[in-house]
PDB file of C-alpha atoms in Angstrom:
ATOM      1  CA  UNK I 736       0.000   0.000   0.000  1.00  0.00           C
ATOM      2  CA  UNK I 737       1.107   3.508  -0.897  1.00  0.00           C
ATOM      3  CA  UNK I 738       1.781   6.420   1.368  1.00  0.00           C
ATOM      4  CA  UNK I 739      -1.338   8.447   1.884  1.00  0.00           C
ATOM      5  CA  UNK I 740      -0.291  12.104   1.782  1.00  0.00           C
ATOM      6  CA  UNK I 741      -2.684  15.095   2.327  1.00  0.00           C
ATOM      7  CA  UNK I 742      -1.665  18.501   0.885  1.00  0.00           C
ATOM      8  CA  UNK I 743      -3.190  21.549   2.088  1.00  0.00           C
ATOM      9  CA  UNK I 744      -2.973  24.052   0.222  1.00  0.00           C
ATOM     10  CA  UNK I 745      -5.772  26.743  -1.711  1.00  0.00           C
ATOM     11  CA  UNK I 746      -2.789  27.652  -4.575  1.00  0.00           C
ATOM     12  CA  UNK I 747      -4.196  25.743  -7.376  1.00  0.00           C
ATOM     13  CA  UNK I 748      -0.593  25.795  -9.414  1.00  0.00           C
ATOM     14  CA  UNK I 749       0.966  24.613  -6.469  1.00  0.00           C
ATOM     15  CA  UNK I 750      -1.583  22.189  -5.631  1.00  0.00           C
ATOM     16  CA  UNK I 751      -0.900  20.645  -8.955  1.00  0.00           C
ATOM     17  CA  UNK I 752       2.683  20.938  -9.135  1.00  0.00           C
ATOM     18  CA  UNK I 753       3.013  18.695  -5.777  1.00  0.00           C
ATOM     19  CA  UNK I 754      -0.406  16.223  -6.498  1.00  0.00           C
ATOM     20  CA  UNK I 755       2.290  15.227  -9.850  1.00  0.00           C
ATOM     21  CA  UNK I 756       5.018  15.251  -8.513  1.00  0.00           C
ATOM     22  CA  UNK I 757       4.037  12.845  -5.567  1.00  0.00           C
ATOM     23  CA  UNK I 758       2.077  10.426  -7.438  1.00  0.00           C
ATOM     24  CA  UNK I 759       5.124  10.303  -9.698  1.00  0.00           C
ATOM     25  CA  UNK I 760       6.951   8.825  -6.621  1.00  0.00           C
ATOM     26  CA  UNK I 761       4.055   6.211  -5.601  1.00  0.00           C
ATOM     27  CA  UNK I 762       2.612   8.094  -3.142  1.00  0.00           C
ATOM     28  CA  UNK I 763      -1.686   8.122  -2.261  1.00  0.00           C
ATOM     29  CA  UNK I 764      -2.218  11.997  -2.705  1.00  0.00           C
ATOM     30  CA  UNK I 765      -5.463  13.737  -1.639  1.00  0.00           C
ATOM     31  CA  UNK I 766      -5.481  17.679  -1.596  1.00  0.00           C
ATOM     32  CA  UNK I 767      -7.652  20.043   0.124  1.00  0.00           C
ATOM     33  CA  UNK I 768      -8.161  24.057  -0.316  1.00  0.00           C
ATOM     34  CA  UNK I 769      -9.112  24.740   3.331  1.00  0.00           C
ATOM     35  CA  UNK I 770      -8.012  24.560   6.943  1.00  0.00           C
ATOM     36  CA  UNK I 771     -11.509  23.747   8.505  1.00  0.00           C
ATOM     37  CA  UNK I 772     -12.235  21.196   5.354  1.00  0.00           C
ATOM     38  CA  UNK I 773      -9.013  19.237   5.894  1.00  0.00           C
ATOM     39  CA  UNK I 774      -9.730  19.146   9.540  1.00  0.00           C
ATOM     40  CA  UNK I 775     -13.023  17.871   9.205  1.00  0.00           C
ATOM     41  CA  UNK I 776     -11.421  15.152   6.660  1.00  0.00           C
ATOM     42  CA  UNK I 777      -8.569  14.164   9.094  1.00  0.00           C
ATOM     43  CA  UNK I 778     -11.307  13.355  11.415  1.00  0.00           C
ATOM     44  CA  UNK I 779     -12.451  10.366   9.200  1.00  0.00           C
ATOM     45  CA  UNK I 780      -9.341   9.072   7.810  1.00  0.00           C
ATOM     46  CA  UNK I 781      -5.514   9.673   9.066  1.00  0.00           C
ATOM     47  CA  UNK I 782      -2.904   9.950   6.262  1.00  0.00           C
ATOM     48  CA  UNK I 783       0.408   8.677   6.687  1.00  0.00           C
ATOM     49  CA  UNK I 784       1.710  12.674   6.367  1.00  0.00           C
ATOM     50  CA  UNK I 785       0.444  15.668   5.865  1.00  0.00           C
ATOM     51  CA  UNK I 786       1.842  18.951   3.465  1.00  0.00           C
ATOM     52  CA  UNK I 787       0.368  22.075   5.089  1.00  0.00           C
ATOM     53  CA  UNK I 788       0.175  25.439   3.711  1.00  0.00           C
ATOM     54  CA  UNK I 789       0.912  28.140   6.791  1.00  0.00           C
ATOM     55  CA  UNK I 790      -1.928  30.433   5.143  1.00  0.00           C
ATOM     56  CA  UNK I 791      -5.188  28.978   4.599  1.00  0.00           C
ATOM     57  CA  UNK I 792      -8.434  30.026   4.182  1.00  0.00           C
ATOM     58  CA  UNK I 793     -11.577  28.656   6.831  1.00  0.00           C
ATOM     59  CA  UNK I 794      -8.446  27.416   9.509  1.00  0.00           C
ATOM     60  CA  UNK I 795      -5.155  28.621   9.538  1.00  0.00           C
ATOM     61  CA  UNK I 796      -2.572  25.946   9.107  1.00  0.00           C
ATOM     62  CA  UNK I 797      -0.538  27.268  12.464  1.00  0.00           C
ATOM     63  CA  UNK I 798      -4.292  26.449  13.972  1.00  0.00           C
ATOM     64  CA  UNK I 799      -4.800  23.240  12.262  1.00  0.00           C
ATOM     65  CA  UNK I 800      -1.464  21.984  13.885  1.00  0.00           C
ATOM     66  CA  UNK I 801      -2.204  22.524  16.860  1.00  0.00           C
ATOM     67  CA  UNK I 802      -5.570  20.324  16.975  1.00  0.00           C
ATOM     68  CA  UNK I 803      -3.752  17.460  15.295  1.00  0.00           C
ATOM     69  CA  UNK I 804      -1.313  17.612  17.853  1.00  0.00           C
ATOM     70  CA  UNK I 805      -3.315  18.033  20.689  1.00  0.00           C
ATOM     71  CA  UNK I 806      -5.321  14.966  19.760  1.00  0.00           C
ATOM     72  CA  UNK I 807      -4.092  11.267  20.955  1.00  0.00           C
ATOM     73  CA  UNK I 808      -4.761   9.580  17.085  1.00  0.00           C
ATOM     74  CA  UNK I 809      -2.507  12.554  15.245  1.00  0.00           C
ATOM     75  CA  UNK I 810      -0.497  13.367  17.882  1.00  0.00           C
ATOM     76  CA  UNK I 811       2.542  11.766  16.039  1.00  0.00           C
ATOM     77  CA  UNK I 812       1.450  12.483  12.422  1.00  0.00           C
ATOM     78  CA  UNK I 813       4.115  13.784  10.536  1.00  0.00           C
ATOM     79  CA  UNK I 814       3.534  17.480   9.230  1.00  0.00           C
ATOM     80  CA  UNK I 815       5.430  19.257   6.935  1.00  0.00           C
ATOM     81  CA  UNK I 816       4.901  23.266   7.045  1.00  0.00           C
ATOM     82  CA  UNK I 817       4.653  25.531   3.756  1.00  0.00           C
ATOM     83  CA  UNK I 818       4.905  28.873   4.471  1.00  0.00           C
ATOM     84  CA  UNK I 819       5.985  32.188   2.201  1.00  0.00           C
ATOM     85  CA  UNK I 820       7.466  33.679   5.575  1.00  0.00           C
ATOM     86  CA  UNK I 821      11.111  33.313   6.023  1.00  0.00           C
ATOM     87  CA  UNK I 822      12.259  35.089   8.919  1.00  0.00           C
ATOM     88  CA  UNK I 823      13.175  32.842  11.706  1.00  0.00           C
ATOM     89  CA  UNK I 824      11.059  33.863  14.260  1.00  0.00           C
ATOM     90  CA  UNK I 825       8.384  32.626  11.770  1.00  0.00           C
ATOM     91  CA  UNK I 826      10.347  29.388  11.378  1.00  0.00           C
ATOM     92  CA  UNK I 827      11.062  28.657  15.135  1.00  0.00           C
ATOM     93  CA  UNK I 828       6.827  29.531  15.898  1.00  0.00           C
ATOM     94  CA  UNK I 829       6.145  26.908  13.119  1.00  0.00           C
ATOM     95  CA  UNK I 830       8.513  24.173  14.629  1.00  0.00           C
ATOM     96  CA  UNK I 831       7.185  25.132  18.144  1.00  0.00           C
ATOM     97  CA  UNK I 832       3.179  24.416  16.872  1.00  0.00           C
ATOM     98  CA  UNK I 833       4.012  21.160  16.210  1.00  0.00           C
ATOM     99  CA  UNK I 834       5.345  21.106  12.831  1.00  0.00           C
ATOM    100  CA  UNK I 835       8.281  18.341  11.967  1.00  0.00           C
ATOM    101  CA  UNK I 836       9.479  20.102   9.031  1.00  0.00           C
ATOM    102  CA  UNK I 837       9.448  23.493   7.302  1.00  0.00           C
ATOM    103  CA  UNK I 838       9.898  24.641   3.907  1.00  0.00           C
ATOM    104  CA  UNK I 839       9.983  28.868   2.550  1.00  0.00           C
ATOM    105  CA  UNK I 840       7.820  29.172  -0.872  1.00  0.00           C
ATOM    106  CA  UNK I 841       9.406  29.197  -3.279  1.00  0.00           C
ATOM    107  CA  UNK I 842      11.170  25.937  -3.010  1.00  0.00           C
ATOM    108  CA  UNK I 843      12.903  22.906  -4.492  1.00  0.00           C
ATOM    109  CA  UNK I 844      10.571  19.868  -5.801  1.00  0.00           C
ATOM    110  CA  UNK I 845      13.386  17.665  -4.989  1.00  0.00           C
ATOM    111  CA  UNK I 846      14.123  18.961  -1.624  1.00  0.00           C
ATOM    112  CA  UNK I 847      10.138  18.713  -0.453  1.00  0.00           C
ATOM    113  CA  UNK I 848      10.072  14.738  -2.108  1.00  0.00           C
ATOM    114  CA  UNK I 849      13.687  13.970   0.510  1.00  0.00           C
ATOM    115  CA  UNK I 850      11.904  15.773   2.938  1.00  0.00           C
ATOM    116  CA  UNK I 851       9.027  13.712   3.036  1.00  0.00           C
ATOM    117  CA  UNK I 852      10.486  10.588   2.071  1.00  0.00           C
ATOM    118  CA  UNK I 853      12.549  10.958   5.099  1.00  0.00           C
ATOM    119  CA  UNK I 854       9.774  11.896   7.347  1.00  0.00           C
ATOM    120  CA  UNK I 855       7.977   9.087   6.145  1.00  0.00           C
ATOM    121  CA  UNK I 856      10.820   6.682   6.850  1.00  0.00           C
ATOM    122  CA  UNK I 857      11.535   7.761  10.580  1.00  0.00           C
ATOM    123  CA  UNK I 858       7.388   7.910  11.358  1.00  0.00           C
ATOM    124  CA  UNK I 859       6.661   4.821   9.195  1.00  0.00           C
ATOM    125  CA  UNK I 860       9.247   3.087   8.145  1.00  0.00           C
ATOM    126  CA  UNK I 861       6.653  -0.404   6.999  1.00  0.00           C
ATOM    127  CA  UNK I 862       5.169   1.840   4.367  1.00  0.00           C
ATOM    128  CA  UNK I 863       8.746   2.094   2.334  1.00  0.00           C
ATOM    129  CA  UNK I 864      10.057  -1.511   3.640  1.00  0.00           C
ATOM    130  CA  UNK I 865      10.499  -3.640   0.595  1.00  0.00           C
ATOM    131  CA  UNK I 866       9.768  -6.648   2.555  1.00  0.00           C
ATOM    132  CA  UNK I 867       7.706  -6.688   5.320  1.00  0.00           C
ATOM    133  CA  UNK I 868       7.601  -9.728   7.471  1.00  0.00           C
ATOM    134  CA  UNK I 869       5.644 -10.646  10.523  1.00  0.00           C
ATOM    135  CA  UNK I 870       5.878 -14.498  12.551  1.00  0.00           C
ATOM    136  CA  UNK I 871       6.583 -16.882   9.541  1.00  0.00           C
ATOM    137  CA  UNK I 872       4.610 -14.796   6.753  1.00  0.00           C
ATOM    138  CA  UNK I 873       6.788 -12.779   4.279  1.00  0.00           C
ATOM    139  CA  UNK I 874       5.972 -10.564   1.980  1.00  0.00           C
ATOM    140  CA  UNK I 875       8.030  -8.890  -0.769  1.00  0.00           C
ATOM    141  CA  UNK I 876       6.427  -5.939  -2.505  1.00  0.00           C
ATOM    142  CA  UNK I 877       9.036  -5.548  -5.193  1.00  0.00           C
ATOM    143  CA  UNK I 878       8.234  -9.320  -6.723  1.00  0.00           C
ATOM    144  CA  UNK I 879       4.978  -9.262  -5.187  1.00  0.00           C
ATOM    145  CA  UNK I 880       5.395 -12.808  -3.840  1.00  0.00           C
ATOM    146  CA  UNK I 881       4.442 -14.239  -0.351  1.00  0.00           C
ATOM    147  CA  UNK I 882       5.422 -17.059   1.208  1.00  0.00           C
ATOM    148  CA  UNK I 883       4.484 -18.740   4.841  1.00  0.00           C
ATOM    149  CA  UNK I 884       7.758 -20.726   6.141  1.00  0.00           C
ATOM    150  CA  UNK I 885       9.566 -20.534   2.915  1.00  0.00           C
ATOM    151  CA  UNK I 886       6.014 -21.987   1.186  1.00  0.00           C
ATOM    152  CA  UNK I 887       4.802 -19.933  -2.056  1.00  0.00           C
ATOM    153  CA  UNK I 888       1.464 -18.457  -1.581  1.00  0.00           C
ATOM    154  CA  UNK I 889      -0.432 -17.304  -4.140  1.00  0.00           C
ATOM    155  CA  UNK I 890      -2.826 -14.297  -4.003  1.00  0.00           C
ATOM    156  CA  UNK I 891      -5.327 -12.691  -5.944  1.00  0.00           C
ATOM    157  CA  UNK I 892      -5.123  -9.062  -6.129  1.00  0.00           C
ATOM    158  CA  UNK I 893      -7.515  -8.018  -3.479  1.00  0.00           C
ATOM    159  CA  UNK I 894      -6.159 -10.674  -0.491  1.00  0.00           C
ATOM    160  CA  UNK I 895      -2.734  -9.584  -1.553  1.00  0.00           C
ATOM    161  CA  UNK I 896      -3.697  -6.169  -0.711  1.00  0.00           C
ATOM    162  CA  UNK I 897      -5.557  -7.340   2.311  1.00  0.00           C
ATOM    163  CA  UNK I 898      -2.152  -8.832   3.603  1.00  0.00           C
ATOM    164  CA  UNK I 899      -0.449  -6.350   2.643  1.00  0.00           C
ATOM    165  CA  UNK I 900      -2.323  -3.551   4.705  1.00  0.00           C
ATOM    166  CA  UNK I 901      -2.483  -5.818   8.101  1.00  0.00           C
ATOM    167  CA  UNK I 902       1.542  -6.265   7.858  1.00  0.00           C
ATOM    168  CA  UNK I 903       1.609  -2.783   7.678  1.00  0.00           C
ATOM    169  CA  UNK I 904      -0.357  -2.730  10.784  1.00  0.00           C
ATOM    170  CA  UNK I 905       0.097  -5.670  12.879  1.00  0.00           C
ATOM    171  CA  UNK I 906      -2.642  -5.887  15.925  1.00  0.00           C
ATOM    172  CA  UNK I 907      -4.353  -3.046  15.202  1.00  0.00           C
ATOM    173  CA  UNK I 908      -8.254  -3.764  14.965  1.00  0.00           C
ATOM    174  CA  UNK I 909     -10.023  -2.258  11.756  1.00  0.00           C
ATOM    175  CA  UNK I 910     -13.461  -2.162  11.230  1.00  0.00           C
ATOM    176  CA  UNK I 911     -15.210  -3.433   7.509  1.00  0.00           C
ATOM    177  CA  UNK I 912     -15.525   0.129   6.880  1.00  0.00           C
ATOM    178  CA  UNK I 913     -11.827   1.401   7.330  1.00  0.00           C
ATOM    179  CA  UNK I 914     -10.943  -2.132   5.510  1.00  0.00           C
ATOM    180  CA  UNK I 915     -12.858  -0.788   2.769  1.00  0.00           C
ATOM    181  CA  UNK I 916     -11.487   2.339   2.818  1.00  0.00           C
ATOM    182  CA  UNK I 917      -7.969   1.238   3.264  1.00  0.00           C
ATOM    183  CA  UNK I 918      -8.110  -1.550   1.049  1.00  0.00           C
ATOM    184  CA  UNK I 919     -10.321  -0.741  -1.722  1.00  0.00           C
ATOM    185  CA  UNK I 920     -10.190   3.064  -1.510  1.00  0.00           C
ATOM    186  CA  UNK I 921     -12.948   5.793  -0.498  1.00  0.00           C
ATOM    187  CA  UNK I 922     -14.193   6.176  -4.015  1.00  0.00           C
ATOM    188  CA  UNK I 923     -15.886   3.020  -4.208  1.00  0.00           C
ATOM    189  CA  UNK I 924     -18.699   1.629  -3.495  1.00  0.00           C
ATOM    190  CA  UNK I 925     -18.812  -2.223  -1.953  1.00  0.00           C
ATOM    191  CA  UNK I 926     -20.578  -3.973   0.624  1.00  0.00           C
ATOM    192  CA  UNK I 927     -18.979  -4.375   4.039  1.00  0.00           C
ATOM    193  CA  UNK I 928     -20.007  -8.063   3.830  1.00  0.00           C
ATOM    194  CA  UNK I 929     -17.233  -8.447   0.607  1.00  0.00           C
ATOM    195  CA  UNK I 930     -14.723  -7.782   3.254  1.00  0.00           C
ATOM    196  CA  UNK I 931     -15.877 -10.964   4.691  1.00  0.00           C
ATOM    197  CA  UNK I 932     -15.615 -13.115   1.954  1.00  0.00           C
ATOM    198  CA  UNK I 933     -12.010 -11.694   1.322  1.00  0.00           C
ATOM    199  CA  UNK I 934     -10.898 -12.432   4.928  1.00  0.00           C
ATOM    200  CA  UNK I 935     -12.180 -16.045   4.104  1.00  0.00           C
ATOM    201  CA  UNK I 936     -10.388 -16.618   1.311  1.00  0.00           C
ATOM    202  CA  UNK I 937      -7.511 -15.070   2.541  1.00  0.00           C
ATOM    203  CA  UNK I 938      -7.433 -17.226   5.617  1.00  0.00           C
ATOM    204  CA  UNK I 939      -8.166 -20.644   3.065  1.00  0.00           C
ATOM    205  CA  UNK I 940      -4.851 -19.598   1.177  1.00  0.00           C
ATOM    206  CA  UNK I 941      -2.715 -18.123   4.279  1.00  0.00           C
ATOM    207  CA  UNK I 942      -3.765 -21.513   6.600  1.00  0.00           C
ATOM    208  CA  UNK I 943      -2.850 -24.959   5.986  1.00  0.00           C
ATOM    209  CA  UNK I 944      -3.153 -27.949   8.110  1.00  0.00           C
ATOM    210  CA  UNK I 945      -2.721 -26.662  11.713  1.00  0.00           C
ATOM    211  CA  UNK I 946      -1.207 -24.064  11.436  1.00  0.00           C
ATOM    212  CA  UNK I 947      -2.033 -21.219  13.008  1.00  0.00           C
ATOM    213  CA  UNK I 948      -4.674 -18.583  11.779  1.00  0.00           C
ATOM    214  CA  UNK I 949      -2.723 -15.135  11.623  1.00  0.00           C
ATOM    215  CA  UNK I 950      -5.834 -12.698  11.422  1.00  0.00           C
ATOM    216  CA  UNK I 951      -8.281 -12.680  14.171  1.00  0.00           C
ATOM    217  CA  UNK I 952     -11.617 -11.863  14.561  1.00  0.00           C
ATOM    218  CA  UNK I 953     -13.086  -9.676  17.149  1.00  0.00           C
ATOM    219  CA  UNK I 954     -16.749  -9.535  17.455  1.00  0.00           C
ATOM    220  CA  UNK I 955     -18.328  -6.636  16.993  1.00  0.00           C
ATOM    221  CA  UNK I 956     -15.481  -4.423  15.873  1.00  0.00           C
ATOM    222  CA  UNK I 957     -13.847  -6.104  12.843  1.00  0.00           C
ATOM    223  CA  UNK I 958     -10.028  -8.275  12.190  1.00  0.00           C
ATOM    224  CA  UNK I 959      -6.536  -7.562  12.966  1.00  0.00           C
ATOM    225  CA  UNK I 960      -3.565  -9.372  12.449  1.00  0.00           C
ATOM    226  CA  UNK I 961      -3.022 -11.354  15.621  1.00  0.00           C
ATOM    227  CA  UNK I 962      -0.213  -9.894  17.575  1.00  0.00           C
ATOM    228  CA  UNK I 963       0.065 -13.144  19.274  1.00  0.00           C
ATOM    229  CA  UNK I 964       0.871 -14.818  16.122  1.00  0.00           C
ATOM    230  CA  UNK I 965       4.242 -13.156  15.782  1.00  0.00           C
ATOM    231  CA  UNK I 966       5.119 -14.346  19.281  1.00  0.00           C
ATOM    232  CA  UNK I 967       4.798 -17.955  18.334  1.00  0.00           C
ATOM    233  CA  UNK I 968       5.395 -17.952  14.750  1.00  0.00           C
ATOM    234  CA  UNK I 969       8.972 -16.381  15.530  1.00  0.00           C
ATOM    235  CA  UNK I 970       9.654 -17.041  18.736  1.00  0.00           C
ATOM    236  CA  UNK I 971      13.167 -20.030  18.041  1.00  0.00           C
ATOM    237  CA  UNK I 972      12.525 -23.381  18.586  1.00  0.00           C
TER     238      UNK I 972
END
């Protein structure tokens, strides 16, 4: 799965310039004109960063900060200021709101996509791993193959995406919805009850014998990747 970025930002040209420029890199871009929108947005789904314009119209980005920081699920979320101020007074207030980086208009393509490539790779470094492993399943984005103890697995698209999401978040619980959202992206419409039928066959595929189921279910609130599972799966024998 892709870094989800969020840029914030009401320059159209500039909003352009970095929605290309990001998806040339692989990255999940959604952009937003307005402090109070993105807020409201952030509320319903987290992105892995966020590219926020100091000047904004609706919510100020200095504002906007400081609720994401002062709330427990965005506390940590990595934010990367815009601003056309360069004085640094300006620069130490940003840094001081909350911000983890800060970059004066007008300024280098290149030097924004290091920036938040290395952000990224500090806050989460699973979303750039190459392989990402967890007990005895392995998974290797760049040949897109999986295997379970050295055993070749073979996916269809949608349960390799599946896996692929949970590895990037082992034992945390999601919810059909987020699944959905995560997994099969915001803009389209499916039943929750799909999810189930991918868990299923993801399970069929991922299981054999006795071994043990990696993705558990908890009733009423959705599936997570069991966290005991990488205790037994890797513990040496």
């Amino acid at each position: 799965m892709a870094a989800r970025i969020l840029v914030v930002e009401d320059e159209e040209a500039l909003t352009t310039l970095l929605r290309y420029n990001l998806e040339s890199e692989g990255y999940e871009v959604e952009t937003v004109a307005r402090g109070d929108d993105a807020d409201t947005r952030m509320k319903e789904r987290i992105p892995d960063l966020v590219v926020l314009d100091w000047m904004l119209p609706g919510l100020s980005g200095i504002e906007l900060c400081r609720r994401l920081r002062a709330r427990p699920e965005t506390k940590q979320l990595p934010i990367i200021m815009l601003t056309a101020r360069g004085e640094e007074s300006e620069r130490v207030r940003g840094l001081a709101t909350g911000a983890d980086d800060y970059i004066v208009k007008p300024f280098s393509v290149p030097e924004l996509l290091a920036r938040v490539k290395g952000l990224l790779r500090r806050a989460a470094p699973e979303r750039l791993a190459t392989v990402l492993a967890y007990g005895d399943l392995e998974l290797d984005r760049d040949k897109r193959r999986v295997a379970r103890s050295g055993r070749p697995i073979d996916l269809g698209p949608t349960e390799y995406r599946l896996l692929e999401f949970f590895l990037e978040h082992p034992g945390r619980v999601f919810s059909r919805e987020q699944l959905l959202d995560g997994v099969w992206g915001r803009d389209i419409y499916i039943d929750e009850r799909t999810v189930d039928v991918h868990i299923g066959r993801l399970r069929k595929l991922l299981n054999i014998g006795r071994e043990q189921d990696p993705i558990r279910t908890v009733r009423g609130a959705g599936y997570a990747l069991d966290d005991r599972f990488a205790k037994v799966e890797g513990s040496p024998s």
